[in-house]
mmCIF file of C-alpha atoms and ligand atoms in Angstrom:
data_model
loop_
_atom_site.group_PDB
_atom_site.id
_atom_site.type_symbol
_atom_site.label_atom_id
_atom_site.label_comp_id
_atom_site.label_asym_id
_atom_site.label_seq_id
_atom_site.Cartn_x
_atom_site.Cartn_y
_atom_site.Cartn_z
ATOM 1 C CA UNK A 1 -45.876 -86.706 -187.939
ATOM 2 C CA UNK A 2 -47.205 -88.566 -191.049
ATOM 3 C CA UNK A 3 -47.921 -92.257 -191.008
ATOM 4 C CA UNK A 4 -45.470 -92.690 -193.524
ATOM 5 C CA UNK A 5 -42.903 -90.809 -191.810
ATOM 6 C CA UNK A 6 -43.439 -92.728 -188.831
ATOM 7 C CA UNK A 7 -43.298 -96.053 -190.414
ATOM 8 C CA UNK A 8 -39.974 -95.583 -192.332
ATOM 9 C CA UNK A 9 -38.780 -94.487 -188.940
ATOM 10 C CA UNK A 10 -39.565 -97.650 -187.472
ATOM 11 C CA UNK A 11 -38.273 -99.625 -190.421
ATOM 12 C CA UNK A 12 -35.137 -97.585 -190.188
ATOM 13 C CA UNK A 13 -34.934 -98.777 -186.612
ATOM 14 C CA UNK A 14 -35.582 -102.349 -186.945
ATOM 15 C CA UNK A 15 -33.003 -102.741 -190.213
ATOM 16 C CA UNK A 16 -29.980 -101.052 -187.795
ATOM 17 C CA UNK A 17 -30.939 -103.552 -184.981
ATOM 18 C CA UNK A 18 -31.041 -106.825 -187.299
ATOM 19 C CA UNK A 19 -27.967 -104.987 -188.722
ATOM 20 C CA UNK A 20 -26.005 -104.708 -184.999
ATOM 21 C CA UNK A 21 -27.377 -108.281 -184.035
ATOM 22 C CA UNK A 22 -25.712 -109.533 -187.173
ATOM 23 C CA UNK A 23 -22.528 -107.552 -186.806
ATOM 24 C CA UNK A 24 -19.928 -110.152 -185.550
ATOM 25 C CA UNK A 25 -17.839 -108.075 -182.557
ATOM 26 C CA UNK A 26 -14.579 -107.915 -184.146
ATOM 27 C CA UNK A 27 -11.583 -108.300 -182.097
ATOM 28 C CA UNK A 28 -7.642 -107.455 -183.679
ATOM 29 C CA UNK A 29 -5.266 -109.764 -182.440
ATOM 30 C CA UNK A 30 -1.615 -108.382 -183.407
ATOM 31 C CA UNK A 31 1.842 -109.738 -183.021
ATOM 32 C CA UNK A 32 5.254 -109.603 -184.754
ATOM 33 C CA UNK A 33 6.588 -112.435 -185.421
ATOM 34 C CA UNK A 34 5.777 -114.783 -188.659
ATOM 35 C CA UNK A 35 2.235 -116.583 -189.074
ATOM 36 C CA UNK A 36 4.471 -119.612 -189.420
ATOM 37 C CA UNK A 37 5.802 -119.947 -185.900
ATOM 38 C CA UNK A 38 4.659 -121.503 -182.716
ATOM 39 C CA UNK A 39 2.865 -117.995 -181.824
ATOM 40 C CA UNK A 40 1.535 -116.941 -185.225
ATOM 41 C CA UNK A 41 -0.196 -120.749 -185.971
ATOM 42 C CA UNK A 42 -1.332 -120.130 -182.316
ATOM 43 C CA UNK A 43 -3.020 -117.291 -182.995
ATOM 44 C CA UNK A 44 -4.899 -118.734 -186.282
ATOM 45 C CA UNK A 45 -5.825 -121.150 -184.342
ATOM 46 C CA UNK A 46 -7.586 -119.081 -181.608
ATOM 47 C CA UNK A 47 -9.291 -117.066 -184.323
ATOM 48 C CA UNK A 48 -10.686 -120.384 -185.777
ATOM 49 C CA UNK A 49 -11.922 -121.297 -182.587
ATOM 50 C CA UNK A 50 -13.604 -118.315 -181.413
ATOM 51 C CA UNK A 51 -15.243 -118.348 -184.551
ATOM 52 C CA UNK A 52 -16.507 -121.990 -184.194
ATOM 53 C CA UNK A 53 -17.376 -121.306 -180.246
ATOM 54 C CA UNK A 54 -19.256 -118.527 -181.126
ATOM 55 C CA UNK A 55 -21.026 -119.750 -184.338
ATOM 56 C CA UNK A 56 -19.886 -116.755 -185.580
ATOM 57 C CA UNK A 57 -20.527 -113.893 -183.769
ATOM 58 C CA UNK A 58 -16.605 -113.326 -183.033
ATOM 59 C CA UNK A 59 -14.683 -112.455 -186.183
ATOM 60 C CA UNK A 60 -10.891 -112.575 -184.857
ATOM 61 C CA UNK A 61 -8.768 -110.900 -187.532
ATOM 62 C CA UNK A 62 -4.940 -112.066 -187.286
ATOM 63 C CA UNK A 63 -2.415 -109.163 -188.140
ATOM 64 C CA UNK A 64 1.260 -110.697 -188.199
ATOM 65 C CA UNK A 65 4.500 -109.613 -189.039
ATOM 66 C CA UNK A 66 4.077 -106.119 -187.601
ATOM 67 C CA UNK A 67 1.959 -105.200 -190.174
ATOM 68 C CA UNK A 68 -0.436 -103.346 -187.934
ATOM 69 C CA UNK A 69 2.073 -102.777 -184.986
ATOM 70 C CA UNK A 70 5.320 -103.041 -184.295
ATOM 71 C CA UNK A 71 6.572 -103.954 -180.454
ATOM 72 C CA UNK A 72 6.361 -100.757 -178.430
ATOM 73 C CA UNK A 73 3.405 -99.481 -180.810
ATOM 74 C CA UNK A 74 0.985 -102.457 -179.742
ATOM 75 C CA UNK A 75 0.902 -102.485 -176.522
ATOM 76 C CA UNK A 76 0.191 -98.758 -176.583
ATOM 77 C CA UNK A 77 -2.412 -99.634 -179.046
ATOM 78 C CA UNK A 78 -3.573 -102.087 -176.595
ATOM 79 C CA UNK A 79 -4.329 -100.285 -173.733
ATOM 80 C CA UNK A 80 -5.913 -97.015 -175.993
ATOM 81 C CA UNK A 81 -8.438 -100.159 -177.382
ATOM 82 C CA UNK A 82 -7.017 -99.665 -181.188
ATOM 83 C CA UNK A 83 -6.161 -103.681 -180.649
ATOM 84 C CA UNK A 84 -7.759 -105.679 -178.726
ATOM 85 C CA UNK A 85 -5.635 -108.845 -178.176
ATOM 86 C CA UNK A 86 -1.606 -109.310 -178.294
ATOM 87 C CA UNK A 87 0.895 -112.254 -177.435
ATOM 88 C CA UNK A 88 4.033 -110.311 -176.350
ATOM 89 C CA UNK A 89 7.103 -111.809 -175.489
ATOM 90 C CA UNK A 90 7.594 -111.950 -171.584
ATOM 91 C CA UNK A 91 10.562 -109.619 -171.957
ATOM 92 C CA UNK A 92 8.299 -106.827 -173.419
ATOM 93 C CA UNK A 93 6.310 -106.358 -170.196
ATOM 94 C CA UNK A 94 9.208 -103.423 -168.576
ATOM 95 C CA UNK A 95 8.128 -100.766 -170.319
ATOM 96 C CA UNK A 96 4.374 -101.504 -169.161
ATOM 97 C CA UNK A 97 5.058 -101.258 -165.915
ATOM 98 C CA UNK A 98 5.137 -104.958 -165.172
ATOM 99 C CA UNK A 99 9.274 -105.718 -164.681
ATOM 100 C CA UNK A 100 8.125 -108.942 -162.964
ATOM 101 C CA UNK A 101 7.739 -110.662 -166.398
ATOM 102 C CA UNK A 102 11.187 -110.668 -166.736
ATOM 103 C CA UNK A 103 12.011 -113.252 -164.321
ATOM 104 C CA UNK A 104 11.864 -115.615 -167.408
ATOM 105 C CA UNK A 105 14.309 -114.171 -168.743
ATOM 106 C CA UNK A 106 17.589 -114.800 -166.334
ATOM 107 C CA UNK A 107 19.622 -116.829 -168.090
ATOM 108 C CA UNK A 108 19.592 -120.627 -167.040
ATOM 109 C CA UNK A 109 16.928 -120.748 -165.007
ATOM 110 C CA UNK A 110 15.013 -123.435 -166.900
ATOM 111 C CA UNK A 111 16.671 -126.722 -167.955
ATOM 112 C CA UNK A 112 13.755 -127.451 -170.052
ATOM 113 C CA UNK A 113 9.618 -126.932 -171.073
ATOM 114 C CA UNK A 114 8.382 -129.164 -168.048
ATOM 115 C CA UNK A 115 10.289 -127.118 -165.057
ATOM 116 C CA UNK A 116 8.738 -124.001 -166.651
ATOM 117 C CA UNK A 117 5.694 -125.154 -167.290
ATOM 118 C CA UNK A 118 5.407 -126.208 -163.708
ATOM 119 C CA UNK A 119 5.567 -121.990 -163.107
ATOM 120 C CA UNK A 120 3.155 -120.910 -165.872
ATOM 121 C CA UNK A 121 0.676 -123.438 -165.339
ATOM 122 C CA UNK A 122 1.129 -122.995 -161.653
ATOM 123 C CA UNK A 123 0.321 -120.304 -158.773
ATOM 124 C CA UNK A 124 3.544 -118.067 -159.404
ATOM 125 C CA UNK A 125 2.391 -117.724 -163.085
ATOM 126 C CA UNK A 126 -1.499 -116.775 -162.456
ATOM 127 C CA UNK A 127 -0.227 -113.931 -159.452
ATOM 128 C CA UNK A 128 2.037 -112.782 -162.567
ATOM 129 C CA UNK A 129 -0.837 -112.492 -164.902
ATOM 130 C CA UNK A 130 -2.777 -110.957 -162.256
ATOM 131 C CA UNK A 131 -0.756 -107.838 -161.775
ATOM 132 C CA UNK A 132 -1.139 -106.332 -165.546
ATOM 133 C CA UNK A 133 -5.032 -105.910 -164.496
ATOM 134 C CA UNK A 134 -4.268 -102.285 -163.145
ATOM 135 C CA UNK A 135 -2.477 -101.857 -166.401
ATOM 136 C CA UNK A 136 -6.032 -102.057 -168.065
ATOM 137 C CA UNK A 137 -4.666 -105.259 -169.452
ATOM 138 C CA UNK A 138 -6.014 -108.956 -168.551
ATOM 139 C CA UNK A 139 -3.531 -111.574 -168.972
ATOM 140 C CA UNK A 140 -5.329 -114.974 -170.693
ATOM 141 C CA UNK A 141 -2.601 -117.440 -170.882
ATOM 142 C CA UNK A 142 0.970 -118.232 -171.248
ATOM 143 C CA UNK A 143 1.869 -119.513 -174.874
ATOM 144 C CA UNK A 144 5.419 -121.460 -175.125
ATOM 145 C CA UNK A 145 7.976 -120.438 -177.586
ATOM 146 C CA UNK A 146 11.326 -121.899 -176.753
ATOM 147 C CA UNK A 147 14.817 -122.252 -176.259
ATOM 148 C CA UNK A 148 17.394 -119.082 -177.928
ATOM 149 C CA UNK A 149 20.260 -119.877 -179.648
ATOM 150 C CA UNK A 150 23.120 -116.944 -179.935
ATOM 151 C CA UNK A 151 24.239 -115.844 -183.324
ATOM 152 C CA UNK A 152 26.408 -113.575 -184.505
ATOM 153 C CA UNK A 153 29.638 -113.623 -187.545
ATOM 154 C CA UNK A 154 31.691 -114.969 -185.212
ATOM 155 C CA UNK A 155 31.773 -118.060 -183.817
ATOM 156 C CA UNK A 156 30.340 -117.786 -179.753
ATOM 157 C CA UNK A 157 31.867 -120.637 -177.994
ATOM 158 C CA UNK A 158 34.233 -118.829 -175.085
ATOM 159 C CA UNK A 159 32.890 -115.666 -172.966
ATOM 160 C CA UNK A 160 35.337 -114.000 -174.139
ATOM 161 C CA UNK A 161 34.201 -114.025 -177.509
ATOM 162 C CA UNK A 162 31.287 -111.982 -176.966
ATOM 163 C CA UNK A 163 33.742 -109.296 -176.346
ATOM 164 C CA UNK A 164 32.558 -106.042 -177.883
ATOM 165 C CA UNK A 165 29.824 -107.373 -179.861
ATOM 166 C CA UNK A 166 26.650 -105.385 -180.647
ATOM 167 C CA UNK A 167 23.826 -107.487 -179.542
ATOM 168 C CA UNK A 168 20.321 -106.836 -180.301
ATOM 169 C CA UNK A 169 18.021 -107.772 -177.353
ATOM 170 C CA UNK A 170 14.275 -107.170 -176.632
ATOM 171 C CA UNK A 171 13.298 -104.266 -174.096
ATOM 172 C CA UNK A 172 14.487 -106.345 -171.207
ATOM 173 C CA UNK A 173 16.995 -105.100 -168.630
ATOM 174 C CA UNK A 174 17.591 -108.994 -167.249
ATOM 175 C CA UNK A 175 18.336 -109.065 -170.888
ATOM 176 C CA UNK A 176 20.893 -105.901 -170.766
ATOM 177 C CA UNK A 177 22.486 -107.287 -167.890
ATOM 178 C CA UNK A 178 22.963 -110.697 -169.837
ATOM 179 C CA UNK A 179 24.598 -109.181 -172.872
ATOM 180 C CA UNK A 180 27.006 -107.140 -170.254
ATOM 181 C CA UNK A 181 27.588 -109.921 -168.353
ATOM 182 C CA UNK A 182 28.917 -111.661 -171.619
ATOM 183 C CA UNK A 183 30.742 -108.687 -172.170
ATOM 184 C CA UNK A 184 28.575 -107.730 -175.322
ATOM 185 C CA UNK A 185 27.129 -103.876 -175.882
ATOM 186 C CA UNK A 186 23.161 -104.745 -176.061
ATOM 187 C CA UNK A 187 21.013 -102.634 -178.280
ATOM 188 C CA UNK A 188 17.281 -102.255 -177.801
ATOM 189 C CA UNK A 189 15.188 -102.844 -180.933
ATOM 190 C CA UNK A 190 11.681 -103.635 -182.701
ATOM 191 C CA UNK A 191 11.673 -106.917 -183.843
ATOM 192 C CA UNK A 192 10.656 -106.172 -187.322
ATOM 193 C CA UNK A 193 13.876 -104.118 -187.258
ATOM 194 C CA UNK A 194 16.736 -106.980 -186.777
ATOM 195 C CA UNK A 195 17.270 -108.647 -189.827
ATOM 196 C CA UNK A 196 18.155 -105.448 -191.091
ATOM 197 C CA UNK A 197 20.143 -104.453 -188.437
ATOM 198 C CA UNK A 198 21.863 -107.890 -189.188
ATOM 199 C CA UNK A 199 22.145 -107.676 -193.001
ATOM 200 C CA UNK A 200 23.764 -103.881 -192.551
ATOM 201 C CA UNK A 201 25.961 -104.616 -189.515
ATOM 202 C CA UNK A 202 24.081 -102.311 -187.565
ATOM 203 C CA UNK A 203 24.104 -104.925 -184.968
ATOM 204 C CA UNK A 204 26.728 -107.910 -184.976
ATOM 205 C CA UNK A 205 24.363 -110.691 -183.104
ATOM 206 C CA UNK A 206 21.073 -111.483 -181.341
ATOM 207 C CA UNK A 207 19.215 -114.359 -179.457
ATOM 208 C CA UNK A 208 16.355 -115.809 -180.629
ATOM 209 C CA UNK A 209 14.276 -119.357 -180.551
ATOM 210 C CA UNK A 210 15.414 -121.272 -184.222
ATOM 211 C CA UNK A 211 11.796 -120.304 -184.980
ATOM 212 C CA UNK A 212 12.509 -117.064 -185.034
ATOM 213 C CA UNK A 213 15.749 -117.148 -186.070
ATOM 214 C CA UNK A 214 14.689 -119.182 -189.360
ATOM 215 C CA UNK A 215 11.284 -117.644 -190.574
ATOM 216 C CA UNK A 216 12.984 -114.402 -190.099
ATOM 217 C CA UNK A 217 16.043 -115.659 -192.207
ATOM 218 C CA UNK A 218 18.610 -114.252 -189.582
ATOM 219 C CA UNK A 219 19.788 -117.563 -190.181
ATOM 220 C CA UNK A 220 21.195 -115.966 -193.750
ATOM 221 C CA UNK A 221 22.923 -113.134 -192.513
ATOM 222 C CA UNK A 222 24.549 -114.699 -189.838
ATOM 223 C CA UNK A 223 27.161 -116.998 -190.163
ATOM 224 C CA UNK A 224 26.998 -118.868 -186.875
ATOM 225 C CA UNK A 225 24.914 -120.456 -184.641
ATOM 226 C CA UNK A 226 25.072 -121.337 -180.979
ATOM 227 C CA UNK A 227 23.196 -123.543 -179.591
ATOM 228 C CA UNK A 228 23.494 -122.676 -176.145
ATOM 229 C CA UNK A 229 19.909 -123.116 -174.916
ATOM 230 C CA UNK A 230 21.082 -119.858 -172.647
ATOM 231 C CA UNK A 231 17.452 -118.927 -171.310
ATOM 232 C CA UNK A 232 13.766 -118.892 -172.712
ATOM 233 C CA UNK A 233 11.092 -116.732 -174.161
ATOM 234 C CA UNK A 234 7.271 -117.080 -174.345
ATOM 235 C CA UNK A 235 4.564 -114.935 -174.427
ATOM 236 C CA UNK A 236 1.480 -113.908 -172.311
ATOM 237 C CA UNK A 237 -1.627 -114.170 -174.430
ATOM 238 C CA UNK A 238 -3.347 -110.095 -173.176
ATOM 239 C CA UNK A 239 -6.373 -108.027 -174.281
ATOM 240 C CA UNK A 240 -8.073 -104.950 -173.455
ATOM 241 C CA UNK A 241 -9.728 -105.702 -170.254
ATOM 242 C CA UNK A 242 -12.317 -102.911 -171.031
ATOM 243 C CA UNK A 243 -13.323 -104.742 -173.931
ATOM 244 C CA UNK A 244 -13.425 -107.865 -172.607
ATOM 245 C CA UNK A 245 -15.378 -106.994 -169.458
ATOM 246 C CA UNK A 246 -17.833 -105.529 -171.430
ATOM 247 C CA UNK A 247 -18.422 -108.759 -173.723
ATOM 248 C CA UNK A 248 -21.624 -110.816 -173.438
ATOM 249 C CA UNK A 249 -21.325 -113.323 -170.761
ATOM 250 C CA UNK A 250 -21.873 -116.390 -173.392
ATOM 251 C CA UNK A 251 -19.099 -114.662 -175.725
ATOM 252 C CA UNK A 252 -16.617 -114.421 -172.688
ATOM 253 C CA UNK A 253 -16.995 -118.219 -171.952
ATOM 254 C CA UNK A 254 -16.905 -119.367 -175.315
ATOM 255 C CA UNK A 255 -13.999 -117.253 -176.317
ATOM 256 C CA UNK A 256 -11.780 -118.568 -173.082
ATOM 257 C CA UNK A 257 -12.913 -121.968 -174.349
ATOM 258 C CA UNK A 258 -11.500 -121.544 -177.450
ATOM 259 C CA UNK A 259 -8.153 -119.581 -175.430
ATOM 260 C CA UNK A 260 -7.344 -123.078 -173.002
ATOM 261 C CA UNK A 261 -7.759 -125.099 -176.837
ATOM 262 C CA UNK A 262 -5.458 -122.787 -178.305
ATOM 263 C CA UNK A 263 -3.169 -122.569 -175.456
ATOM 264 C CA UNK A 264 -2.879 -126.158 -175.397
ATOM 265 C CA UNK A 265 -1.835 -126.383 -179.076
ATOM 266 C CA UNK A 266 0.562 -123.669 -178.838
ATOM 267 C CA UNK A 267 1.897 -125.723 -175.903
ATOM 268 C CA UNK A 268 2.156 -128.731 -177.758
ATOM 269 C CA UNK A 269 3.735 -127.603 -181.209
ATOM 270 C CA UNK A 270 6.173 -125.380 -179.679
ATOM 271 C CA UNK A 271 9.192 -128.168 -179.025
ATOM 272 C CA UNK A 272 9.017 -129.321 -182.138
ATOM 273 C CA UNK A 273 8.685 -126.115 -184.529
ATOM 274 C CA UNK A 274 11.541 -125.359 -182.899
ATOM 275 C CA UNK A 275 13.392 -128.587 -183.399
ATOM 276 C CA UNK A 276 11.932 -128.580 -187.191
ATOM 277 C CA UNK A 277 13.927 -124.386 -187.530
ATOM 278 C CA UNK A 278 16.777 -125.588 -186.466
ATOM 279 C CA UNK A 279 17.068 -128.554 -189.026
ATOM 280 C CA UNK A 280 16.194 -126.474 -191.697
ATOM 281 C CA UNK A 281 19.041 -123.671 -190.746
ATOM 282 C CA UNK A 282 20.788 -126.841 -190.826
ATOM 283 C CA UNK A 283 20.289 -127.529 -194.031
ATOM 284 C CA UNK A 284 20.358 -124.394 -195.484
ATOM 285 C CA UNK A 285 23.881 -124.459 -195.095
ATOM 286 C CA UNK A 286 23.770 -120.419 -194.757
ATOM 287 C CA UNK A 287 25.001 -120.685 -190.723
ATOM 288 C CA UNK A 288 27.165 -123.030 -189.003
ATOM 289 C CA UNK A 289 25.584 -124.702 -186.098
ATOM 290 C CA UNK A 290 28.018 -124.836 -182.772
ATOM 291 C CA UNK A 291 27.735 -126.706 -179.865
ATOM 292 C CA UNK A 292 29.325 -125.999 -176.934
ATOM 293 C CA UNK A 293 31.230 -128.308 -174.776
ATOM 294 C CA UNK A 294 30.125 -128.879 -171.513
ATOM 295 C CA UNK A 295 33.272 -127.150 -170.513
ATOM 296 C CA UNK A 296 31.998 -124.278 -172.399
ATOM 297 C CA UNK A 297 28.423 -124.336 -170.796
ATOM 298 C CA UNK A 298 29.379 -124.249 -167.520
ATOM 299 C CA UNK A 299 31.884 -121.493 -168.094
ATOM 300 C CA UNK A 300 28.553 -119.189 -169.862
ATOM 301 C CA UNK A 301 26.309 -120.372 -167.179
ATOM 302 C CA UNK A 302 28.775 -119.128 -163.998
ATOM 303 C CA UNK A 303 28.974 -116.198 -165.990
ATOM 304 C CA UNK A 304 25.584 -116.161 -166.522
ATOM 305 C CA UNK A 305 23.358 -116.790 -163.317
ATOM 306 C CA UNK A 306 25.348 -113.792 -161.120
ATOM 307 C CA UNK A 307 22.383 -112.096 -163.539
ATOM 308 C CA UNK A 308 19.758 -113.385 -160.944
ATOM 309 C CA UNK A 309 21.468 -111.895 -157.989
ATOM 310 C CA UNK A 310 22.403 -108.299 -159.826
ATOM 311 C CA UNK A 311 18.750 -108.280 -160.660
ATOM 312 C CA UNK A 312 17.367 -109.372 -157.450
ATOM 313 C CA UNK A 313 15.895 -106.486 -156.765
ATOM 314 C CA UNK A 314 14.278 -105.146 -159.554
ATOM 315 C CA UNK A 315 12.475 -108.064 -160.152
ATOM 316 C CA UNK A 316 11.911 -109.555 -156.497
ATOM 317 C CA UNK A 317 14.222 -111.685 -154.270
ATOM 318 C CA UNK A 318 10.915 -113.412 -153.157
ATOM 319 C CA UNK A 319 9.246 -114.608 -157.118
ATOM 320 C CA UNK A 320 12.984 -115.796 -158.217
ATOM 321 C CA UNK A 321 13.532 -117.828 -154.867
ATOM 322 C CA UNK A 322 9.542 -119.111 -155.432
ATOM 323 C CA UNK A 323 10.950 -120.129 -158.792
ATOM 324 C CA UNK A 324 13.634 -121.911 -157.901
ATOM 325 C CA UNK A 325 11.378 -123.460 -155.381
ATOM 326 C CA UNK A 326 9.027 -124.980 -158.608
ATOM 327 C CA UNK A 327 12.331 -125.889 -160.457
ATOM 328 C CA UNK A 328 15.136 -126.766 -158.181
ATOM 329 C CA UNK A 329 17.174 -124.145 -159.482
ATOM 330 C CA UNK A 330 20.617 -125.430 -158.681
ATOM 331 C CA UNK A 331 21.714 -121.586 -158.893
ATOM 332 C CA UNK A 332 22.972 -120.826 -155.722
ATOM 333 C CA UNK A 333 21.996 -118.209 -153.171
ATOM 334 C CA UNK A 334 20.689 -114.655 -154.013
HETATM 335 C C1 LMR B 401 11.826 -110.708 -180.287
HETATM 336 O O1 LMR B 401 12.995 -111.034 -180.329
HETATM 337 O O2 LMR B 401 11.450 -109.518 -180.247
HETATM 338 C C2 LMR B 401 10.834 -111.848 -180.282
HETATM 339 O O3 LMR B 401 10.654 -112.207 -178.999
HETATM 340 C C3 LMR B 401 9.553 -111.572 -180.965
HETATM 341 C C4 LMR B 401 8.496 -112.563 -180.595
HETATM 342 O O4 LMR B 401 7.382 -112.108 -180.369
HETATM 343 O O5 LMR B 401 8.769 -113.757 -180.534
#
């Protein structure tokens, strides 16, 4: 070989080396609701931080709105390594394989952020984060959302009102059993989907937090609001586990530094993005808010929490009875 031949060779060599030392490892996050909600500011947030905890050698790129996936799409996605990070709702972990997740979803089993809190942040919330890791799938946190309100055209107040309405839910079947239990026909859908659904009468009604609800504007093709408060949704905060194994040490620390700091602001803001929705659907004017008598709660709730025991056993006798261990649960025996 020539000299020169040689040398450009090495030159060649040395520019792709600086080239893949300078590269920042870039890492998709996805999710599908607005980048103005407790989840979507979360995720900015983690993206700024990783950045900053790295000096730059992460570049997190946020993709909201489904605009890179919608619900069933990303965590496929996910697991083939075409994403690396998502924050689905706890309700969306069925069709993974994990139907534990949707303990949070029976109806009334939280009265508020501090009894569930006392689950995520505990032991009962890392052993559910622990089982996606056969899924190929490590589970970083819990980030809060909130509270759902019911909506539909008609105004919710009795059971019986829920007769024979089409309600969209999330791919949940604590959630299918709710809707039944109400007396209301579920329907399965993406949530990028609903407003439409809404606007074309596709479906009559959903749930939702107002956070949601609002930056969705559901709030506009609904005409009423209930604020029952009926049961909760959050998220679990999940990347590849491939990928993330396979980080540098340094860039695994500083990146679940920057996860507990974003985790704690999600955590903090959720409450009251929630509380700010809600007044602005309340302003609006579009929906009318309804709140239900305490005569009117306690009739949905009996209704309601015979949901734990007809899902006993796809989800576990054992994890809802350690949950209403944390909580004090005053929902009667399974
Ligand atoms: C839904 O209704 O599908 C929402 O839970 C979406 C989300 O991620 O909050």
């Amino acid at each position: 070989m020539k000299t020169g031949t040689l040398l450009t060779g090495i030159l060649c060599l040395l520019c792709a080396t600086v080239a893949l030392a300078a590269d920042p490892i870039a890492i998709k996050f996805s999710h599908v609701v607005a980048a103005d909600t407790p989840k979507g500011k979360a995720a900015d947030r983690f993206a700024q931080l990783a950045k900053e905890k790295t000096n730059g050698r992460v570049e997190v790129t946020v993709y909201p709105n489904s605009t890179l996936f919608k619900d069933k799409e990303e965590m496929e996605a996910l697991q083939l390594g075409s994403v690396q990070m998502l924050a689905p709702s706890l309700a969306k972990f069925g069709p993974l394989g994990v139907k534990e997740f949707e303990v949070f979803d029976l109806p009334y089993l939280f009265d508020d952020y501090g009894q569930l809190h006392k689950v995520t942040k505990g032991p009962v919330g890392k052993s559910l984060l622990d089982k996606l890791a056969d899924k190929g799938v490590l589970g970083l946190a819990y980030w809060d959302n909130g509270f759902k309100v019911m909506s539909a055209n008609k105004p919710l107040k009795e059971v019986r009102d829920f007769r024979g309405q089409k309600m969209r839910i999330q791919s949940s079947k604590v959630l299918d059993a709710q809707m039944r239990a109400l007396g209301a026909n579920p329907q399965v859908m993406a949530f990028s989907e609903v407003y439409q659904a809404l606007q074309t009468g596709v479906v009559d009604g959903t749930e939702n937090p107002p956070s949601n609800l609002y930056t969705q504007k559901m709030h506009e093709v609904q005409k009423y609001v209930t604020l029952s408060d009926h049961g909760y949704l959050g998220y679990a905060v999940i990347v590849n586990k491939p990928f993330w194994d396979g980080l540098p040490a340094d860039i695994r620390t500083a990146l679940e530094e920057a996860m507990v700091e974003a985790t704690d602001y999600a955590n903090e803001i959720a409450k009251q993005e929630n509380d700010d929705a809600l007044a602005k659907v309340k302003a609006s004017g579009k929906s009318e808010l309804i709140t239900l008598t305490p005569e009117q709660k306690a009739a949905w709730k009996k209704k309601l929490v015979e949901v734990h025991r007809q899902m006993a056993d796809r989800i576990g006798k054992d994890l809802i009875e350690s949950i209403y261990q944390e909580t004090g649960c005053d929902c009667g025996k399974l």
